[in-house]
XYZ file of C-alpha atoms in Angstrom:
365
model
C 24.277 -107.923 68.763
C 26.148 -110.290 71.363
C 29.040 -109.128 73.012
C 32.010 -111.628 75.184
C 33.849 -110.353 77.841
C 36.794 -113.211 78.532
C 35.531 -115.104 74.926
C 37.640 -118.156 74.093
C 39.687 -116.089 71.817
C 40.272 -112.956 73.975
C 42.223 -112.793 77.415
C 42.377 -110.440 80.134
C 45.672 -109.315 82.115
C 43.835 -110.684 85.643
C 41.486 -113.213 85.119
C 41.294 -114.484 88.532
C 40.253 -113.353 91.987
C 40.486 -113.976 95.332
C 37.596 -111.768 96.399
C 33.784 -111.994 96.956
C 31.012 -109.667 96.225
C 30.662 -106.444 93.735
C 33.963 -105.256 94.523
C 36.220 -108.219 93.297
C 33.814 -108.930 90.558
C 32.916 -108.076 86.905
C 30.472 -104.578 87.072
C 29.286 -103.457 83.267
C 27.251 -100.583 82.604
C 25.235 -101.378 79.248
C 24.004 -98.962 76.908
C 20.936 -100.462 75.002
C 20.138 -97.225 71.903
C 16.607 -98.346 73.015
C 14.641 -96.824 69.360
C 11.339 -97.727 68.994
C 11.238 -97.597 65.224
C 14.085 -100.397 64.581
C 11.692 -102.789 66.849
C 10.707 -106.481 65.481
C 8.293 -107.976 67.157
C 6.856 -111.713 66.173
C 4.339 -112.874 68.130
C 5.119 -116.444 67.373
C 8.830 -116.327 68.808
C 8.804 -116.236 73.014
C 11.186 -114.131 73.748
C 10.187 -111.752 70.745
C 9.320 -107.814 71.792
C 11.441 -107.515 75.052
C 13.193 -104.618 75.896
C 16.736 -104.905 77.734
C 19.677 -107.877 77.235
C 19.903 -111.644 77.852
C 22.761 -112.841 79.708
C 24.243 -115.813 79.753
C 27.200 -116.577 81.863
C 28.778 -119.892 80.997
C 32.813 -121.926 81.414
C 35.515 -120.120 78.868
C 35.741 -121.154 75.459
C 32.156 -123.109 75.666
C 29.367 -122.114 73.169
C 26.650 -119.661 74.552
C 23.244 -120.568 74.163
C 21.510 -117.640 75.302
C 17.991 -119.303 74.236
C 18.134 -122.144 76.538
C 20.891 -120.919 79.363
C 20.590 -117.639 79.710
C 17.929 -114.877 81.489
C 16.767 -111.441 80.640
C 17.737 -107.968 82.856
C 15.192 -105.203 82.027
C 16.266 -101.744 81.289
C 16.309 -99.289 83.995
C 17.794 -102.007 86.565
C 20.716 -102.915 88.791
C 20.931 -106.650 88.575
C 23.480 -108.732 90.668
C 24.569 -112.310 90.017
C 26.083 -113.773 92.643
C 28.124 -117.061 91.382
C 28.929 -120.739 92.905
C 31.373 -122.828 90.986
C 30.599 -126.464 90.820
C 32.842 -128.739 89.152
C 31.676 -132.483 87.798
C 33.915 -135.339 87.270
C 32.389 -137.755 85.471
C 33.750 -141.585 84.848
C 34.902 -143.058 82.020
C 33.465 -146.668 80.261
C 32.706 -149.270 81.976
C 31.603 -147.511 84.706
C 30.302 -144.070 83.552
C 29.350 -142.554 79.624
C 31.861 -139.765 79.784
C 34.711 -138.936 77.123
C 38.129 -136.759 77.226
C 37.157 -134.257 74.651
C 40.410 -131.876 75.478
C 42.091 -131.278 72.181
C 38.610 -131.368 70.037
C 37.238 -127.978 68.800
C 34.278 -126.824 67.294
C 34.040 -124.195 65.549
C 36.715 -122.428 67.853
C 34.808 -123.520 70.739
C 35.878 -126.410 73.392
C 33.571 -129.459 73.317
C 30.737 -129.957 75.438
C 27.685 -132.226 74.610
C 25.178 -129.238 73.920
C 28.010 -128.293 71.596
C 27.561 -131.497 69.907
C 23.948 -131.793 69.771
C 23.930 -127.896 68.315
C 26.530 -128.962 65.830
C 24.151 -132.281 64.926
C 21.273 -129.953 64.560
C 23.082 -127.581 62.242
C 24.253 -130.215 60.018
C 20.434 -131.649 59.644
C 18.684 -128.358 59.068
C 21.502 -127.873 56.285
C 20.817 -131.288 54.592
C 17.417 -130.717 54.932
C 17.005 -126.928 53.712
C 20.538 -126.444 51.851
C 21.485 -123.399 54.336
C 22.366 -123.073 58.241
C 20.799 -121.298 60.981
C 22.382 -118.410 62.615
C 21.945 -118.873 66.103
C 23.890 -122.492 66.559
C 27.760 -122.936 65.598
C 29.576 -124.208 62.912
C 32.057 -126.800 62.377
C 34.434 -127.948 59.537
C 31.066 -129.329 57.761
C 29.182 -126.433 57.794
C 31.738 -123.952 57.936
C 31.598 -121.245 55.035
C 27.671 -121.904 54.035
C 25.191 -119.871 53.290
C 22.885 -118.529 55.865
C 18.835 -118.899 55.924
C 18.154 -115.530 56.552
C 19.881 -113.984 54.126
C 17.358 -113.035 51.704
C 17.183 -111.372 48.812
C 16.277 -107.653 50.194
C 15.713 -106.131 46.947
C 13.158 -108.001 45.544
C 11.146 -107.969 48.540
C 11.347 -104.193 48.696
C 10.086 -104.632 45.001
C 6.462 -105.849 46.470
C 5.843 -102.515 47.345
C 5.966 -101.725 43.459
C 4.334 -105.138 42.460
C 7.432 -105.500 40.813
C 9.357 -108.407 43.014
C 10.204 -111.887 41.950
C 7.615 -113.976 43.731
C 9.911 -117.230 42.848
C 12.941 -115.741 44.765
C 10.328 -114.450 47.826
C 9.030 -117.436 47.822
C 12.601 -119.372 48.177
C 13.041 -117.423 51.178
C 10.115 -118.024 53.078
C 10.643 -121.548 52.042
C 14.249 -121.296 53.746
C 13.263 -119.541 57.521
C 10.277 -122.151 57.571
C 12.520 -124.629 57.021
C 15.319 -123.695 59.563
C 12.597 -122.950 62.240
C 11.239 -126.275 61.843
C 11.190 -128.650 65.087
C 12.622 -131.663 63.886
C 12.662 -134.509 65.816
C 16.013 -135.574 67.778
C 15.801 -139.166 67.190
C 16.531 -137.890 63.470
C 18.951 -135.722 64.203
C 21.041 -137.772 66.663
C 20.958 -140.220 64.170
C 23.500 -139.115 62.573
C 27.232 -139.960 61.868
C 29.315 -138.893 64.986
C 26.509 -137.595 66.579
C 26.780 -140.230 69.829
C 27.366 -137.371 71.657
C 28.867 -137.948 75.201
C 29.203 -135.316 77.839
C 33.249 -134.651 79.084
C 34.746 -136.076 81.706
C 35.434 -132.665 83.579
C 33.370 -129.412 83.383
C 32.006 -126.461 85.209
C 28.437 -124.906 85.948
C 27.601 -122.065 87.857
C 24.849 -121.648 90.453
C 22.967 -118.042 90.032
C 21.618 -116.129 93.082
C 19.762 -113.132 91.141
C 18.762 -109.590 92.460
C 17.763 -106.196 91.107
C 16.620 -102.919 91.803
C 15.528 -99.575 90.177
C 18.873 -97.788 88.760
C 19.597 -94.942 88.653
C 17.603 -93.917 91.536
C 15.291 -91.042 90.757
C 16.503 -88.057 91.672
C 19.914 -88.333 90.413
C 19.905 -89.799 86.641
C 21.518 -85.849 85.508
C 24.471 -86.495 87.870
C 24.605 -89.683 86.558
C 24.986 -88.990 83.229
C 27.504 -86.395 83.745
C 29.576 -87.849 86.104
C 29.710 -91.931 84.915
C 28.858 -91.582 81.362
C 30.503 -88.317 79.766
C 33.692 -89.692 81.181
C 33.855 -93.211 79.999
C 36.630 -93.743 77.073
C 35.706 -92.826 73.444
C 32.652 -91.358 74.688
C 33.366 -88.793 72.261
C 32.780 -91.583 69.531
C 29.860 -93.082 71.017
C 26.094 -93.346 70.194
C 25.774 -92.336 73.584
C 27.014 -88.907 72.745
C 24.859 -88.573 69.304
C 21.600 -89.496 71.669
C 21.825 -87.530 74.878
C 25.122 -84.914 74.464
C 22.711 -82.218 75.166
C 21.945 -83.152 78.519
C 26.071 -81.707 78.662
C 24.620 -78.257 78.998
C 23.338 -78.746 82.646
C 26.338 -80.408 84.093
C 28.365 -77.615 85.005
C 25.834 -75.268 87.195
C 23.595 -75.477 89.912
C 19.984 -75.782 88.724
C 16.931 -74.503 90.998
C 14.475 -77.473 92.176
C 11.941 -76.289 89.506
C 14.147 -76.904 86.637
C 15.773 -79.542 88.147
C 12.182 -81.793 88.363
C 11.651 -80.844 84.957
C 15.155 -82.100 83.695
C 14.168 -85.426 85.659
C 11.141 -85.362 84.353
C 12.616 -84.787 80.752
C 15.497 -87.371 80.834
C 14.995 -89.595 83.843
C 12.976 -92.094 81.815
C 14.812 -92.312 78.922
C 18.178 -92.309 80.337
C 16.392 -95.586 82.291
C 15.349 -96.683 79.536
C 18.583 -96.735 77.704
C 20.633 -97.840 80.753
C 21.577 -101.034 82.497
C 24.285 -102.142 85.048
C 25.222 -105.836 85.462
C 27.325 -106.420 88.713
C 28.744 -110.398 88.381
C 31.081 -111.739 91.108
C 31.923 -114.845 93.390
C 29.434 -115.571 96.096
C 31.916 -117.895 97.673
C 35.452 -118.737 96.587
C 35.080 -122.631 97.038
C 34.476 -124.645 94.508
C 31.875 -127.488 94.798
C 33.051 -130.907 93.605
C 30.731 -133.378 92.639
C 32.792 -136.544 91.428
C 31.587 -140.434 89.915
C 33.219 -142.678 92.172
C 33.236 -146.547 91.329
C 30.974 -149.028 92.996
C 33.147 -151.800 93.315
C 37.160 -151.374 91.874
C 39.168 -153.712 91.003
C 40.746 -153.596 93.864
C 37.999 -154.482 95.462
C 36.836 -157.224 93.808
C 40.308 -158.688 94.170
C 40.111 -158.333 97.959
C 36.601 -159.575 97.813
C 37.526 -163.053 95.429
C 40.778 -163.333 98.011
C 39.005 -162.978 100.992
C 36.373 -165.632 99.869
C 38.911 -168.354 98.633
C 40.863 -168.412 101.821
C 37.327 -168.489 103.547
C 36.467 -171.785 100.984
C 40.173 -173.136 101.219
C 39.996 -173.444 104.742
C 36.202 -174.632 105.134
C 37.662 -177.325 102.860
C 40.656 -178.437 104.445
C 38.458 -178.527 107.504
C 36.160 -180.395 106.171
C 38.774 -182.519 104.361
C 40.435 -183.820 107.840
C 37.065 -184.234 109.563
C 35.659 -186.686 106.982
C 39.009 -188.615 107.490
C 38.825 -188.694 111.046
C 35.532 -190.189 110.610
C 36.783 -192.203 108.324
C 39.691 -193.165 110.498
C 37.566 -194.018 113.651
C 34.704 -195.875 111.718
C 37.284 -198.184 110.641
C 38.590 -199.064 113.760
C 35.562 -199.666 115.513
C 34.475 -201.764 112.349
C 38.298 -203.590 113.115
C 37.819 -203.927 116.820
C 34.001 -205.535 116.218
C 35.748 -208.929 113.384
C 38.801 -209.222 115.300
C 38.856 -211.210 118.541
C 42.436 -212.358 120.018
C 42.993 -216.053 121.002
C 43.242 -215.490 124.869
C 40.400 -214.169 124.980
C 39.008 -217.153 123.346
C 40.533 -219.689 125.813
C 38.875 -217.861 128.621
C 35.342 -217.861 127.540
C 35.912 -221.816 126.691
C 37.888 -222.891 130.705
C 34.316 -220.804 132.317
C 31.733 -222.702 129.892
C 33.349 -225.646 130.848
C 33.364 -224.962 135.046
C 29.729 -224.300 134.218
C 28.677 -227.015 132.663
C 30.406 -229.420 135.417
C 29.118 -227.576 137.964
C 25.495 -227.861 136.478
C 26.154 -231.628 136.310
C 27.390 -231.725 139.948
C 24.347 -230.320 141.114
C 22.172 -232.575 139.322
C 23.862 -235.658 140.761
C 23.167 -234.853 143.943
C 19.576 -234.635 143.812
């Protein structure tokens, strides 16, 4: 049997605390009606034969998956799990995978992409064997169908009178082969709506586990009497139909003889029948891990902006320096053709003085 305290469906009057350790946390004393002829062991399953319960402690309203999430507390133990809340925030396309999946429900339980891939699986193993398997959820198209391990009980209780319908048997063991088949996931992802994407915002929860020996030898009597025989409806219980004679030494002193033989009588069984589960808040901050973007739009604005004004002004630059060069080439390309008159008349009055001078000087030799 599975049992949820705070389910999706269920609330409690305080949900929330401000307290950490055993005290401001959830403490459950489970009662296991250990009997060891109503035991099924198969050798093939892993977690087949164990004595005690599997706990899985997982965000409201999400699916439990006590095969893949959860761990196991043996009987006779105090186990504590002390919690950390982290909280993702993933991004949305184009930068991250992640979709808002508030307002979608499956099968009465709030989406998450395990939920999804369960809910893929469970609509492949009923294509493929015509029934659903009772350990993942259902949605709207699997709701209402017919389980693989419900088999026909009567007929196979008519083997032991070589009287059973070996077609019908045989449909059944056709059926749990079937639905404990490992398909693979390429198939089964396949399908339609089966893209599954994780949501944008969830919760996890870091475990720190202990245990040790309860009760402590020596004291499983007072136990009993004093935690058990007053719990509510303990009247009513299978508790009371199992170990109400142990009643009879609660109310008077007991010499050490007897009272080693009463241990010695009941200590092991009541261990072996007993657990307590002590759950609370290691620490009452929250760890946020959150997607941030590696370059916004904003940034890439500031970045384009900051690089044309960088470009604009190299090229205006650029733009008056070529026409300086311009500009001054051309003048000294001016200054070089043109030559003004006087200049002209000077250069021709000094080759003249020259050349009479010359002729002077060669007279007079």
């Amino acid at each position: 049997k599975c049992y949820t305290f705070n389910g999706a469906n269920h609330t409690i009057s305080n949900p929330s605390t401000n307290i950490t350790g055993p005290k401001g946390g959830l403490s459950l004393v489970l009662f296991l009606d250990a009997d060891e002829s109503s035991q099924i062991y198969n050798p093939d399953y892993p977690t087949s034969g164990s004595q005690g319960v599997r706990v899985v402690i997982h965000e409201k309203g999400t699916f439990p998956d006590p095969e893949n999430d959860g761990f196991d507390i043996e009987p006779g133990h105090s186990v504590n799990a002390a919690l950390t809340v982290n909280q993702r925030q993933l991004l949305k396309p184009p930068w991250g995978k992640c979709a808002n999946y508030d307002a979608e429900v499956y099968g009465g339980f709030t989406y998450r992409k395990k939920l999804c891939q369960l809910s893929c699986t469970q609509r492949f193993i009923y294509k493929t064997c015509g029934c659903i398997k009772s350990s993942l959820p259902v949605d709207k198209e699997t709701a209402h169908k017919e389980y693989c391990l419900k088999i026909h009980a009567q007929e196979w209780l008519k083997l032991n009178f070589s009287q059973g319908n070996l077609t019908i048997i045989r449909n059944d063991l056709k059926k749990l082969r079937c639905q404990n088949h490992e398909y693979p996931s390429s198939d089964i992802l396949a399908q339609d709506g089966c893209k599954c994407r994780e949501k944008c915002m969830y919760h996890t929860y870091d475990m720190t586990l202990s245990q040790a020996e309860w009760p402590m030898r020596g004291v499983e009597i007072e136990f009993y009497c004093r935690l058990i025989m007053t719990a509510d409806n303990y009247m009513n219980s299978s508790i009371y139909d199992t170990f109400h004679n142990i009643s009879e030494y609660c109310n008077f002193a007991k010499p050490e003889n007897e009272s080693k033989i009463l241990r010695k009588m009941y200590g092991d069984t009541l261990r072996q029948n007993f657990i307590r589960l002590n759950v609370y808040f290691k620490d009452i901050e929250m760890k946020v891990i959150k997607q941030a973007e590696d370059f916004t739009i904003n940034s890439m604005i500031s970045e384009i902006g900051g690089s044309l004004g960088f470009f604009v002004g190299m090229s205006i630059i650029t733009i008056a320096e070529i026409f300086l060069l311009c500009w001054n080439i051309v003048g000294v390309l001016k200054k070089r053709v043109t030559v003004s008159p006087e200049h002209q008349g000077n250069e021709a009055t000094q080759k003249s003085a020259s050349h009479i001078s010359n002729h002077s000087n060669n007279s007079g030799k």
